[in-house]
Tab-separated table of C-alpha atoms in Angstrom:
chain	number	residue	atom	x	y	z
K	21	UNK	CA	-26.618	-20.665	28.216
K	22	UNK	CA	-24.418	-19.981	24.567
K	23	UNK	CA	-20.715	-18.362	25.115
K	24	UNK	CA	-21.052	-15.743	22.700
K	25	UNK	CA	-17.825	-13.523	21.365
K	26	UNK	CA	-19.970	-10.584	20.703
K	27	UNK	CA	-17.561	-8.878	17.865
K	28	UNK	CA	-18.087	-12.088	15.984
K	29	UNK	CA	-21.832	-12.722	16.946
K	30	UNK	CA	-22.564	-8.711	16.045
K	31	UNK	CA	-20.183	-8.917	12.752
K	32	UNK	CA	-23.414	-9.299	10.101
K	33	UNK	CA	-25.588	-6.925	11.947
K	34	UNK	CA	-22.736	-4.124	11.746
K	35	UNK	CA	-22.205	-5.082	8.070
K	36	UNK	CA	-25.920	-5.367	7.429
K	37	UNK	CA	-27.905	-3.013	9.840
K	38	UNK	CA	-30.105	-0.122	8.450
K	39	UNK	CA	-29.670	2.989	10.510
K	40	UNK	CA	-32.639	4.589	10.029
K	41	UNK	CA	-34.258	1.373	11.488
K	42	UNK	CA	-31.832	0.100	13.711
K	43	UNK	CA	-33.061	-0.193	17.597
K	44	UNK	CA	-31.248	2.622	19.526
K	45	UNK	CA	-28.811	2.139	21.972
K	46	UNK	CA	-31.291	3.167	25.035
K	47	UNK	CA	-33.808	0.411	23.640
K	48	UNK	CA	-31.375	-2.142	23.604
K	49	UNK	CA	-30.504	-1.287	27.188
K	50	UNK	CA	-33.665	-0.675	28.675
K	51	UNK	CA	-35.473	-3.449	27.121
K	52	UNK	CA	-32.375	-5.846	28.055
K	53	UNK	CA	-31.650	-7.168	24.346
K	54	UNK	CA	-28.718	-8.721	24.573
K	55	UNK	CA	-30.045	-10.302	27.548
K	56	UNK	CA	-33.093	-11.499	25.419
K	57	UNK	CA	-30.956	-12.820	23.091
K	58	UNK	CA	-28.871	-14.746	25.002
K	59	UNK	CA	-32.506	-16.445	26.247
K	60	UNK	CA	-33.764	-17.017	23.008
K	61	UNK	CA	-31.128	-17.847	21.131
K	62	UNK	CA	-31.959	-22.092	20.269
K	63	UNK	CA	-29.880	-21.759	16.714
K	64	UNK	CA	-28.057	-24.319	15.634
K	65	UNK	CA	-25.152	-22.722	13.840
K	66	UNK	CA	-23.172	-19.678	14.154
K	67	UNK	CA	-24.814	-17.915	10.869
K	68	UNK	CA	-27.833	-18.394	12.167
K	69	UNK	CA	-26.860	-16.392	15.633
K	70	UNK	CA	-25.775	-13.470	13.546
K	71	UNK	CA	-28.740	-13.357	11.813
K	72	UNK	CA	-30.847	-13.369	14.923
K	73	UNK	CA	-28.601	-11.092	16.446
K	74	UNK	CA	-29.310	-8.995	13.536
K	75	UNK	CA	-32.833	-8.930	13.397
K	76	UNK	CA	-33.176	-8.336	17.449
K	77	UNK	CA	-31.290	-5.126	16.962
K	78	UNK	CA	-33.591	-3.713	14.023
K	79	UNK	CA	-37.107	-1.849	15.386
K	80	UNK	CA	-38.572	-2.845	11.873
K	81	UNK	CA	-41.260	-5.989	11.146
K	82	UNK	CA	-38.803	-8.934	9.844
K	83	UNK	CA	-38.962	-11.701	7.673
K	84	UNK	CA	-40.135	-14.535	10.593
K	85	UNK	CA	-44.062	-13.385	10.186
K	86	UNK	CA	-44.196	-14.055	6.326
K	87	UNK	CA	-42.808	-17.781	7.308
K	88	UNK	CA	-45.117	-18.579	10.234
K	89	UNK	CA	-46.618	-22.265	8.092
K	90	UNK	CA	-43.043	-23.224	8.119
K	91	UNK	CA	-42.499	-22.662	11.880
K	92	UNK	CA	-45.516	-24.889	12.530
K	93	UNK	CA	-44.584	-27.575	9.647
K	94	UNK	CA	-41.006	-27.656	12.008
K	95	UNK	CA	-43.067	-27.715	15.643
K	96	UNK	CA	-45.142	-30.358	14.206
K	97	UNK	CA	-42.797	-32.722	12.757
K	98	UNK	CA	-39.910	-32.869	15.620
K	99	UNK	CA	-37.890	-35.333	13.026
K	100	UNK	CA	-38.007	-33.417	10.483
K	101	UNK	CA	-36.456	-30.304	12.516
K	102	UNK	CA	-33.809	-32.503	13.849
K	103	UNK	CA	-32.394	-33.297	10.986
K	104	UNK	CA	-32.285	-29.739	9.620
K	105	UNK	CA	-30.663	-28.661	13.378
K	106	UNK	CA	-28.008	-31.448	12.470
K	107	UNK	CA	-26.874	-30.166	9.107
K	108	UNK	CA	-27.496	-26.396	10.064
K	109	UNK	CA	-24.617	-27.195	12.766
K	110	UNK	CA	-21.939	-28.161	10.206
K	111	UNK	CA	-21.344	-24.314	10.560
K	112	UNK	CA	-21.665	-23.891	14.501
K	113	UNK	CA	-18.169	-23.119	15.122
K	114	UNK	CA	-17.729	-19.841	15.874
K	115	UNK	CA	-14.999	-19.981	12.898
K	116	UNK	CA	-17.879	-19.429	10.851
K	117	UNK	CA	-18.500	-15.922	12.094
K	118	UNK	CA	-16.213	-14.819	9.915
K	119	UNK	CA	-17.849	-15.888	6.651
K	120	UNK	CA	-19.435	-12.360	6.807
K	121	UNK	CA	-15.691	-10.428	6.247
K	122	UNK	CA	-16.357	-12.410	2.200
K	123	UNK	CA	-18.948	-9.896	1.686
K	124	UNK	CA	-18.622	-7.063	4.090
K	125	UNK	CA	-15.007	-6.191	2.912
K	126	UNK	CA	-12.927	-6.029	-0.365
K	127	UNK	CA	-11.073	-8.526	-1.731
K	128	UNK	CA	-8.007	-7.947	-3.582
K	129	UNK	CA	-8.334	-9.562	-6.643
K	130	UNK	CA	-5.103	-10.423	-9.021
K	131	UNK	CA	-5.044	-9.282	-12.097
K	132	UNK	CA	-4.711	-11.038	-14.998
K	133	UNK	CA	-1.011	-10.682	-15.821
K	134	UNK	CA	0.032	-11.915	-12.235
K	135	UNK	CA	-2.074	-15.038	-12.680
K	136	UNK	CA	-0.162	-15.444	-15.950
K	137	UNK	CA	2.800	-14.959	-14.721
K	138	UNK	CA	2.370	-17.290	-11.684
K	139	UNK	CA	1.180	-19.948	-14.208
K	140	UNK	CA	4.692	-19.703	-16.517
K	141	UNK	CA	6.741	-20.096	-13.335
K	142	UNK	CA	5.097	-22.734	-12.637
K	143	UNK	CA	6.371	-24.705	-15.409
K	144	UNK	CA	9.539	-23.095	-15.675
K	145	UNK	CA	11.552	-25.148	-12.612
K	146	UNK	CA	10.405	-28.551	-14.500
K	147	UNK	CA	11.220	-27.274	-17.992
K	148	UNK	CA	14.646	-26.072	-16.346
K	149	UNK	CA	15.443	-29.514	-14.609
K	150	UNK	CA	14.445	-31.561	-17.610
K	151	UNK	CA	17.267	-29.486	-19.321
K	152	UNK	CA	19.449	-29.908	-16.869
K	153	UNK	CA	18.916	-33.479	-16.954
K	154	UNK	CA	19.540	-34.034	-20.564
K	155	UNK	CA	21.984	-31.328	-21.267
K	156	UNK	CA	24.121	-32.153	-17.835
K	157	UNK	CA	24.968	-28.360	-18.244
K	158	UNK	CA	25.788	-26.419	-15.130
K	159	UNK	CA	23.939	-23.137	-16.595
K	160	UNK	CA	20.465	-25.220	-16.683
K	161	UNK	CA	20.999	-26.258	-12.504
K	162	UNK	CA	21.846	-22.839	-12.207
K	163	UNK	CA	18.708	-21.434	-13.739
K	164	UNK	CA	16.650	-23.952	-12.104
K	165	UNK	CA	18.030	-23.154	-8.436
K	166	UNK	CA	17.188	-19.288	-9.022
K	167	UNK	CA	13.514	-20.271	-10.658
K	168	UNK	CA	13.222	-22.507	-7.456
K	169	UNK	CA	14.501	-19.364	-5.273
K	170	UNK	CA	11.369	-17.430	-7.178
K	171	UNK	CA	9.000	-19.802	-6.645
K	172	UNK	CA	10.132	-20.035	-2.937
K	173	UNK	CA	8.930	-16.416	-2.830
K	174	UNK	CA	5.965	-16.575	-4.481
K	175	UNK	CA	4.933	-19.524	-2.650
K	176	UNK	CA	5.566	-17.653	1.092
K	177	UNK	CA	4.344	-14.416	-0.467
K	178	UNK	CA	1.101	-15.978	-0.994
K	179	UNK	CA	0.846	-17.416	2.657
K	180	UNK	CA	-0.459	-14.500	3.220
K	181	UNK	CA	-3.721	-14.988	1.144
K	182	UNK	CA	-4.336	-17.884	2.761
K	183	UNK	CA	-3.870	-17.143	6.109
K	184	UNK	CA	-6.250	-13.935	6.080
K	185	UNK	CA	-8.818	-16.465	4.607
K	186	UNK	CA	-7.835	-19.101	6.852
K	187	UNK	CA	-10.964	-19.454	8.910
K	188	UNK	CA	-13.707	-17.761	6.502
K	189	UNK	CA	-13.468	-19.877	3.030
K	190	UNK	CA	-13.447	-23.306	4.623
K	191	UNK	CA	-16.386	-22.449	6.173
K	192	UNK	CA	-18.279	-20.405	3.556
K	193	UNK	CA	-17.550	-23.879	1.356
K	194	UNK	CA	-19.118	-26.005	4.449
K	195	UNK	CA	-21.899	-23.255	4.590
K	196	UNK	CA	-22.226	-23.887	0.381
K	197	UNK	CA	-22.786	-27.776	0.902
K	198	UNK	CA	-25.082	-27.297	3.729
K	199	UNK	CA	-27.506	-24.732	1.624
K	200	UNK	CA	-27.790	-27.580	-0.699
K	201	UNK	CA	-28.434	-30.104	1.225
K	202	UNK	CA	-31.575	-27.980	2.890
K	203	UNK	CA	-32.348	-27.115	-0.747
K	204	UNK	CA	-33.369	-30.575	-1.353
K	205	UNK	CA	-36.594	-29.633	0.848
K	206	UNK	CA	-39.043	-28.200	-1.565
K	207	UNK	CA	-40.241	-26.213	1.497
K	208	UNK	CA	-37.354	-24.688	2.240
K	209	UNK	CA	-36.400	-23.671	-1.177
K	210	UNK	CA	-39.792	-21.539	-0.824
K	211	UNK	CA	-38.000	-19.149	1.282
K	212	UNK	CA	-35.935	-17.967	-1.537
K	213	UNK	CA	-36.539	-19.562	-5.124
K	214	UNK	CA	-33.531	-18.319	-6.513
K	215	UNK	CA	-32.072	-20.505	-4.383
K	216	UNK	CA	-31.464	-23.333	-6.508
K	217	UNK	CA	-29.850	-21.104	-9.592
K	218	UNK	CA	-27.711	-18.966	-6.754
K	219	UNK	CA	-26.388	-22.658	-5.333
K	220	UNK	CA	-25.593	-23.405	-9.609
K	221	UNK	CA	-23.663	-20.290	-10.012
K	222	UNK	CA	-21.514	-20.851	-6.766
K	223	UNK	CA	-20.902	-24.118	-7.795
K	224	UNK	CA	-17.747	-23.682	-10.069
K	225	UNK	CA	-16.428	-21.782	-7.132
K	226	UNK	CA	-16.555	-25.009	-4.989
K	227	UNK	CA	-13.140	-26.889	-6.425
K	228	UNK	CA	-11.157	-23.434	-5.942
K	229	UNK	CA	-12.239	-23.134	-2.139
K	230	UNK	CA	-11.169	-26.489	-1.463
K	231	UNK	CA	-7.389	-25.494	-1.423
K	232	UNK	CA	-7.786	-23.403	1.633
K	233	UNK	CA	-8.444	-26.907	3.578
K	234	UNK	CA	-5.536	-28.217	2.342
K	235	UNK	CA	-3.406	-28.178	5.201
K	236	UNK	CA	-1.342	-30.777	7.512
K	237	UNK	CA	-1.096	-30.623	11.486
K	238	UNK	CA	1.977	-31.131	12.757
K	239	UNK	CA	1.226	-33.151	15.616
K	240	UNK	CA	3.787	-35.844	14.742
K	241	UNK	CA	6.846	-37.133	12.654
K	242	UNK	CA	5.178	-38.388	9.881
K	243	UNK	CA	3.061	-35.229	9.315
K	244	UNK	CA	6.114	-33.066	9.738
K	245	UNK	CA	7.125	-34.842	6.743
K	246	UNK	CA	4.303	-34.783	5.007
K	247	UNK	CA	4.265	-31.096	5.395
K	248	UNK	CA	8.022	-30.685	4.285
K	249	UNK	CA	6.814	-32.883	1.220
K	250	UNK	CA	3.760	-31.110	0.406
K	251	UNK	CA	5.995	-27.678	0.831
K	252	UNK	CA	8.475	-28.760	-1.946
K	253	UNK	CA	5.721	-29.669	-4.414
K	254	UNK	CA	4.304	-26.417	-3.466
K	255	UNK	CA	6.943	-24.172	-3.886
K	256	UNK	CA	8.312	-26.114	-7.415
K	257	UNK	CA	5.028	-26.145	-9.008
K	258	UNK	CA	3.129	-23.329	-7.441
K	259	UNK	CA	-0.600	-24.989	-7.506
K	260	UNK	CA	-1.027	-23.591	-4.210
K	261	UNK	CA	-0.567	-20.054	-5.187
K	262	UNK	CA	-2.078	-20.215	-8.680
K	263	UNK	CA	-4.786	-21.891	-6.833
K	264	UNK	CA	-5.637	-19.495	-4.202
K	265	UNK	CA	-5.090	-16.672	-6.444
K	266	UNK	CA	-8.102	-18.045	-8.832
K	267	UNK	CA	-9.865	-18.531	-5.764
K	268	UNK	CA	-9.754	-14.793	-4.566
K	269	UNK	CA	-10.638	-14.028	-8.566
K	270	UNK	CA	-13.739	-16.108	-8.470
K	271	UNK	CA	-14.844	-14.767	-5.184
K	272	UNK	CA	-14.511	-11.387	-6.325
K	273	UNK	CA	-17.303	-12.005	-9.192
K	274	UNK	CA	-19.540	-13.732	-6.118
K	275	UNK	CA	-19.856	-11.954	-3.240
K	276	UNK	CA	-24.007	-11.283	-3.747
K	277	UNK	CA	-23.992	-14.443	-4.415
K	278	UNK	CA	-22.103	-15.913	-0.677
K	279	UNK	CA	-24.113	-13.106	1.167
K	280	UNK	CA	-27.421	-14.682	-0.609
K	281	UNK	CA	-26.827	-17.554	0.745
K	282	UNK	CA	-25.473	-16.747	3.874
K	283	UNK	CA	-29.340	-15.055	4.449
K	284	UNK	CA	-30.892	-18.025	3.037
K	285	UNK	CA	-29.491	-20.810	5.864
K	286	UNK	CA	-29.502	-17.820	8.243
K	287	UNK	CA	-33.048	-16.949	8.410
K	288	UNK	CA	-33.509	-20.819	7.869
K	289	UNK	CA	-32.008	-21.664	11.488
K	290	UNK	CA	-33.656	-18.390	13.171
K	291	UNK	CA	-37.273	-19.931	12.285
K	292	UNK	CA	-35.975	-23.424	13.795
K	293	UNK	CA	-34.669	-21.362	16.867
K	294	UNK	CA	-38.372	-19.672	16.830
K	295	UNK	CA	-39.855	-23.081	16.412
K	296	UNK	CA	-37.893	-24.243	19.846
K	297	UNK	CA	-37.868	-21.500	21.595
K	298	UNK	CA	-41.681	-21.434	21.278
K	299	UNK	CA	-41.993	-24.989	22.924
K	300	UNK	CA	-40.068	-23.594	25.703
K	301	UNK	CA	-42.625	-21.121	27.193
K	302	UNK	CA	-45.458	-21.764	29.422
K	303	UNK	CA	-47.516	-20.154	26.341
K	304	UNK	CA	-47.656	-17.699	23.761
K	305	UNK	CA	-49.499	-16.009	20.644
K	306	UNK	CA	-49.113	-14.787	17.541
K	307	UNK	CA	-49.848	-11.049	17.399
K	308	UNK	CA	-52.830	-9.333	15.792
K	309	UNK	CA	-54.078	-5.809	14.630
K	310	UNK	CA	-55.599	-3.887	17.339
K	311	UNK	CA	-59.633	-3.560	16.602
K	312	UNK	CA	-61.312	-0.211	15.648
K	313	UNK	CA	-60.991	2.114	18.878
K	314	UNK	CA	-58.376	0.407	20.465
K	315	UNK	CA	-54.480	1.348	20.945
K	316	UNK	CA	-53.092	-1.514	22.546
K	317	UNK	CA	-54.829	-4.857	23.900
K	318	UNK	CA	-53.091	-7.424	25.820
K	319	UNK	CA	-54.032	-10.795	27.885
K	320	UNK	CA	-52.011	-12.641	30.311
K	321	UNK	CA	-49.056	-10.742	29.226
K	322	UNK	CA	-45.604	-11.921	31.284
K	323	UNK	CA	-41.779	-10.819	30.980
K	324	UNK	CA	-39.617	-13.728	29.246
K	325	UNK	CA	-36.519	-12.818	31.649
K	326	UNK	CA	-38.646	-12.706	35.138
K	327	UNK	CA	-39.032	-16.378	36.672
K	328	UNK	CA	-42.231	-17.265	37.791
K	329	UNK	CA	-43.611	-13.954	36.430
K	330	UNK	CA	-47.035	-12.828	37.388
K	331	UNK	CA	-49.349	-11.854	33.911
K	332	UNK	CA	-51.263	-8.922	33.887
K	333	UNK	CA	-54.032	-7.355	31.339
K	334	UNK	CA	-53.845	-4.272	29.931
K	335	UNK	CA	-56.746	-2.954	27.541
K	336	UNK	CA	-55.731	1.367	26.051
K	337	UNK	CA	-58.311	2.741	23.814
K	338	UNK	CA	-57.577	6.368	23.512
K	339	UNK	CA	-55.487	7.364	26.156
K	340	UNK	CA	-51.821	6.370	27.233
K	341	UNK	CA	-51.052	4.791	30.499
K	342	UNK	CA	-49.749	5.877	34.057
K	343	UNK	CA	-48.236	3.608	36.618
K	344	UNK	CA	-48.047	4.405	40.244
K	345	UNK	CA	-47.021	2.558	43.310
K	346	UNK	CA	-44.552	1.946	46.096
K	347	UNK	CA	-41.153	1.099	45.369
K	348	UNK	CA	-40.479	-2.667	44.209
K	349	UNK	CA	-43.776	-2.924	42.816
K	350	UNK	CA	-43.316	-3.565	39.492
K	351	UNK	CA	-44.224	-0.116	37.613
K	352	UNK	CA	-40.562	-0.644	35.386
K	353	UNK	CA	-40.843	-3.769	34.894
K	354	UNK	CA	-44.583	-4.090	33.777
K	355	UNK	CA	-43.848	-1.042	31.245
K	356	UNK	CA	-40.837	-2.881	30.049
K	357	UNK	CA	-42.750	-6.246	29.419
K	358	UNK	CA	-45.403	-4.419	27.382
K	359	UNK	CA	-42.330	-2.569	25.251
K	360	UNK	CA	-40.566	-6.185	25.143
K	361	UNK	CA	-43.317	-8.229	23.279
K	362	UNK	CA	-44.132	-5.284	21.118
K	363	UNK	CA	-40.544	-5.942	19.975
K	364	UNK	CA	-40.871	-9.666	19.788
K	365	UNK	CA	-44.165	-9.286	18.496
K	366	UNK	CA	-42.230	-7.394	15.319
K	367	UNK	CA	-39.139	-9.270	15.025
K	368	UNK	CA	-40.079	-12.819	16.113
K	369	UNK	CA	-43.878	-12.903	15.291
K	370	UNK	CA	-44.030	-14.078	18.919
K	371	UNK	CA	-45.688	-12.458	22.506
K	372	UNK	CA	-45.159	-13.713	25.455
K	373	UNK	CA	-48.959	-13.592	26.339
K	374	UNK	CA	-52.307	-15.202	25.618
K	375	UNK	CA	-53.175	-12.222	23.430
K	376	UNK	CA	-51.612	-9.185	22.088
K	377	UNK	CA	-52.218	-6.526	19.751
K	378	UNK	CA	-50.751	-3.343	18.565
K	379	UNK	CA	-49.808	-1.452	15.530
K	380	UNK	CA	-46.711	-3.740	14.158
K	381	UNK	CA	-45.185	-0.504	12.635
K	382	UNK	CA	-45.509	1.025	15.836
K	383	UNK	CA	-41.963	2.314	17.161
K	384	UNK	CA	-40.440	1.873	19.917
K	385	UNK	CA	-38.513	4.441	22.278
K	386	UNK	CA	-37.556	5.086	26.147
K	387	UNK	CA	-35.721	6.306	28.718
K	388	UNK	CA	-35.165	3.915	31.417
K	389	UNK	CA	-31.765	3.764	31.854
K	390	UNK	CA	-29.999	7.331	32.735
K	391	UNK	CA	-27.270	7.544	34.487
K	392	UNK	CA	-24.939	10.924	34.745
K	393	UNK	CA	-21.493	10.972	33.102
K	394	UNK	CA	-18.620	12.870	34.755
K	395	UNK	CA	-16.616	11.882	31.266
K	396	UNK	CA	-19.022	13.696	29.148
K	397	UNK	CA	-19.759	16.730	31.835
K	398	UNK	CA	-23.400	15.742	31.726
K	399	UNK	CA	-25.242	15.477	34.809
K	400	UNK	CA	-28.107	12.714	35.693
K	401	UNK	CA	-31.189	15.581	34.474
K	402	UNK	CA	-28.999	16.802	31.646
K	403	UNK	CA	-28.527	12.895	30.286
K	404	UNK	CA	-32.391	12.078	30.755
K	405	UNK	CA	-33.080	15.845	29.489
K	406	UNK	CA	-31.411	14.878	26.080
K	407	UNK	CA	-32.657	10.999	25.690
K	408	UNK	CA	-36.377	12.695	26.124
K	409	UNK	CA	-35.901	15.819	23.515
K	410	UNK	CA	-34.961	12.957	21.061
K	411	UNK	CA	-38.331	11.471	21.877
K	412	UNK	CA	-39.970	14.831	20.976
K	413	UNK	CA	-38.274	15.356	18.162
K	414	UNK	CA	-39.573	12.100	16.867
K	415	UNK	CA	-43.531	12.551	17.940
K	416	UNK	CA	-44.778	13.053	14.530
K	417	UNK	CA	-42.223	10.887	12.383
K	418	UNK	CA	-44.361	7.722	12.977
K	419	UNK	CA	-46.859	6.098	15.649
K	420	UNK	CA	-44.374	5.254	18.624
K	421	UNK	CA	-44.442	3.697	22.039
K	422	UNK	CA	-42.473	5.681	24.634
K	423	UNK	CA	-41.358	4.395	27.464
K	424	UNK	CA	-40.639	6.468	30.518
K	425	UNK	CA	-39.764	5.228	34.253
K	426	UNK	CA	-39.662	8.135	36.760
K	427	UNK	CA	-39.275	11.227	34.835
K	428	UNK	CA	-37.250	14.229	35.271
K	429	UNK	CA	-36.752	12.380	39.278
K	430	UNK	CA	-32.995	14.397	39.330
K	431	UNK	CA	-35.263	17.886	40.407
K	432	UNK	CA	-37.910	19.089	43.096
K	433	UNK	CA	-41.366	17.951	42.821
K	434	UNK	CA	-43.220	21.039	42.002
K	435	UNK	CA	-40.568	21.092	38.733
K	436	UNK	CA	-41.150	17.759	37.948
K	437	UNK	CA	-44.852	17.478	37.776
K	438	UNK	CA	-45.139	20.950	35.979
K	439	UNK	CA	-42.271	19.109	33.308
K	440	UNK	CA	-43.948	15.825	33.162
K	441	UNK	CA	-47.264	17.007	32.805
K	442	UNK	CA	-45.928	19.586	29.418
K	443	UNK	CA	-43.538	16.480	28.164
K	444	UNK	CA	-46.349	13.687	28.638
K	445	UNK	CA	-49.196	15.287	27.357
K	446	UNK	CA	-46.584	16.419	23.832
K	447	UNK	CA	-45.522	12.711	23.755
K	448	UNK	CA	-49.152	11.532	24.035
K	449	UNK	CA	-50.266	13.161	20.856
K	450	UNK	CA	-50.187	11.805	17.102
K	451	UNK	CA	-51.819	8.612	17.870
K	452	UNK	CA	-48.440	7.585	20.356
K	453	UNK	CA	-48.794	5.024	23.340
K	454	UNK	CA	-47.321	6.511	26.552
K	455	UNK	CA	-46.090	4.329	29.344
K	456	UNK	CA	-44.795	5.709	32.219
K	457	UNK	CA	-44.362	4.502	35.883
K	458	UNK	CA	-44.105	6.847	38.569
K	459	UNK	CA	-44.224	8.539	41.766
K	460	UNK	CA	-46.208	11.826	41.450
K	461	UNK	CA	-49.723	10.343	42.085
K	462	UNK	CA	-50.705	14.139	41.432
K	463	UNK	CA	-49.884	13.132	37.461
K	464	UNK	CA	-53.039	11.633	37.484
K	465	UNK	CA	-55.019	14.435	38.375
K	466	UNK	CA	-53.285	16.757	35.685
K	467	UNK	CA	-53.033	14.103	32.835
K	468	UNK	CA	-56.641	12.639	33.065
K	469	UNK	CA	-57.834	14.163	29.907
């Protein structure tokens, strides 16, 4: 199983995430996403994580179901797919993460007149000391010692620059190389056919980005001197600054253009991670529309996180669906599979059955996981109270799946069924799917209709 550093991993979702589609909170914990993710998760490169991380915390249809010929072209030629994993993990190291701060934040950009001035001084100390030189005048060593003393200051003021950029422009130049060498693929480029004229435009940005990898460990003598060298040159010419300063111009004017691409390879490793994962699993399917009648239809439907898991069938025409039973049974957990592969169904144009189909804009909300807070002076019933009335207020927004496991259990019986019985049968209208395990076998009798 992937280390993940979940700031980095999460850093294009928060940058890119659409909050009136994003999963909830309660979702994510009842349904165990970030546990799903860590399961599924067979990309190559550390753009390709975020991206997945991105679309596993969105309740919307992605982008994987419009590509599903290109997930088979990659299960069916096993070659061809590891060649793409190969150059896809030229940007696997977590360094990479941090591509996304090019986009997601500003960039100070200098202005003209500093770039002019940093381009006189840097022909000023070699003017000065071909003066001195011919003129053997102690004015012209003196001017060149304070132009040096500037340029020593300009040179250390820009450090600055570079090392805020340190890890994201060497790898957003890696990440530029590798888009066009999976451009080459005609298939590929199908994804996004802008592709080719977006890789053009970034390409005078290329030689500007390459000064950011300019840089010499210090692991021994002969580096140290190289670095000492390399520091002089620096500091009396400035190509370093005036260098890095163009830079941060140019990638000003090219941000769309970086987070274009940064989609592109991306979504591009998230359908080889799809294409894996899928030859991982005992089976699966592709999901369909539900026929005429019918709410939700499943066959030999399993949990990806239980081992050995035990499928189960599940046919709802007009009604939602009730799960009783003794404790350990499996009412949570059968609720939460169906919930789970509605999401994957959406997101990864995968199930984790033989057959499955529901509504793909259907929504998805529960309340699973309540637990009182003594921080927030909200009892267990107050905490599930609130999760629920967001549920209501939501019944006739768009065709949802609820999920509910043992509700309103913080209060007496005869409250609870009289609760349950008002809250389910609200929930249940508007064309919503209800599932909901519990107890109170006297549900049944009062919710048949």
């Amino acid at each position: 199983m992937k280390a993940y550093n979940l700031p980095l991993t999460s850093s294009y979702h928060a940058y890119a995430c659409n909050k009136r589609t994003e999963l909830p909170d309660s979702v994510c914990e009842d349904l165990d996403i970030d546990a799903l993710f860590s399961a599924i998760d067979f990309t190559s490169s550390s753009i390709g994580q975020q991206y997945l991380y991105h679309i596993l915390h969105q309740d919307q249809l992605s982008e994987v179901g419009k590509h599903e010929a290109l997930i088979s072209k990659m299960s069916e030629r096993k070659e061809w797919r590891t060649k793409l994993s190969k150059t896809l993990a030229q940007t696997g190291s977590p360094d990479a993460c941090y591509i996304t701060s090019l986009f997601s934040r500003s960039i100070t950009v200098p202005s003209r007149y500093k770039l002019l001035a940093l381009n006189i001084c840097r022909f000023i100390p070699f003017a000065l000391a071909g003066l001195a030189f011919i003129t053997h005048h102690v004015a012209f060593v003196c001017l060149l010692v304070a132009a040096f003393i500037t340029n020593m200051l300009l040179h250390y003021q820009n450090k600055k620059n570079i090392y805020q950029y340190y890890y994201s422009i060497p790898q957003a130049l890696r990440m530029i190389m590798q888009a066009e060498e999976i451009a080459k693929n005609p298939l590929f480029t199908a994804i996004d056919t802008d592709i080719h004229q977006m890789l053009a435009d970034l390409e005078t940005l290329k030689p500007r980005l390459r000064f950011f990898k300019l840089s010499v460990r210090m692991d021994n003598d002969l580096a140290i001197l190289l670095y000492c060298i390399a520091e002089i040159f620096n500091i009396f010419f400035l190509p370093e600054a005036y260098s890095v300063h163009k830079a941060l111009a140019a990638l000003g004017t090219k941000k769309s253009l970086i987070e274009k691409t940064f989609r592109f390879v991306g979504l591009i490793d998230t359908l080889c991670s799809i294409s894996l994962l899928r030859e991982q699993l005992p089976y699966y399917c592709l999901p369909t529309p539900p026929e005429e009648g019918e709410k939700l239809r499943t066959r030999a439907i399993y949990h990806p996180l239980v081992s050995n898991a035990i499928s189960n069938d599940l046919l709802l025409q007009e009604k939602s669906f009730l799960a009783t039973g003794s404790n350990m049974s499996g009412k949570t957990c059968f609720i939460r599979t169906i919930g789970i592969n509605l999401f994957t169904a959406k997101v990864l144009n995968t199930c984790f059955a033989r057959h499955f189909a529901m509504a793909p804009e259907t929504r998805i909300l529960s309340s699973i996981h309540n637990a009182d807070s003594l921080q927030e002076g909200k009892s267990y019933f107050l905490q599930e109270a609130v999760q629920i009335k967001k549920m209501i207020d939501q019944i006739s927004q768009a065709p949802s799946l609820f999920l509910l496991d043992e509700p309103f259990k913080g209060t007496n019986t005869q409250e609870r069924i009289a609760i349950c019985r008002a809250v389910l049968s609200a929930l249940a209208e508007n064309n919503n799917t209800v599932l909901v395990s519990t107890h109170d076998i006297e549900l049944t009798k009062h919710l048949k209709d």
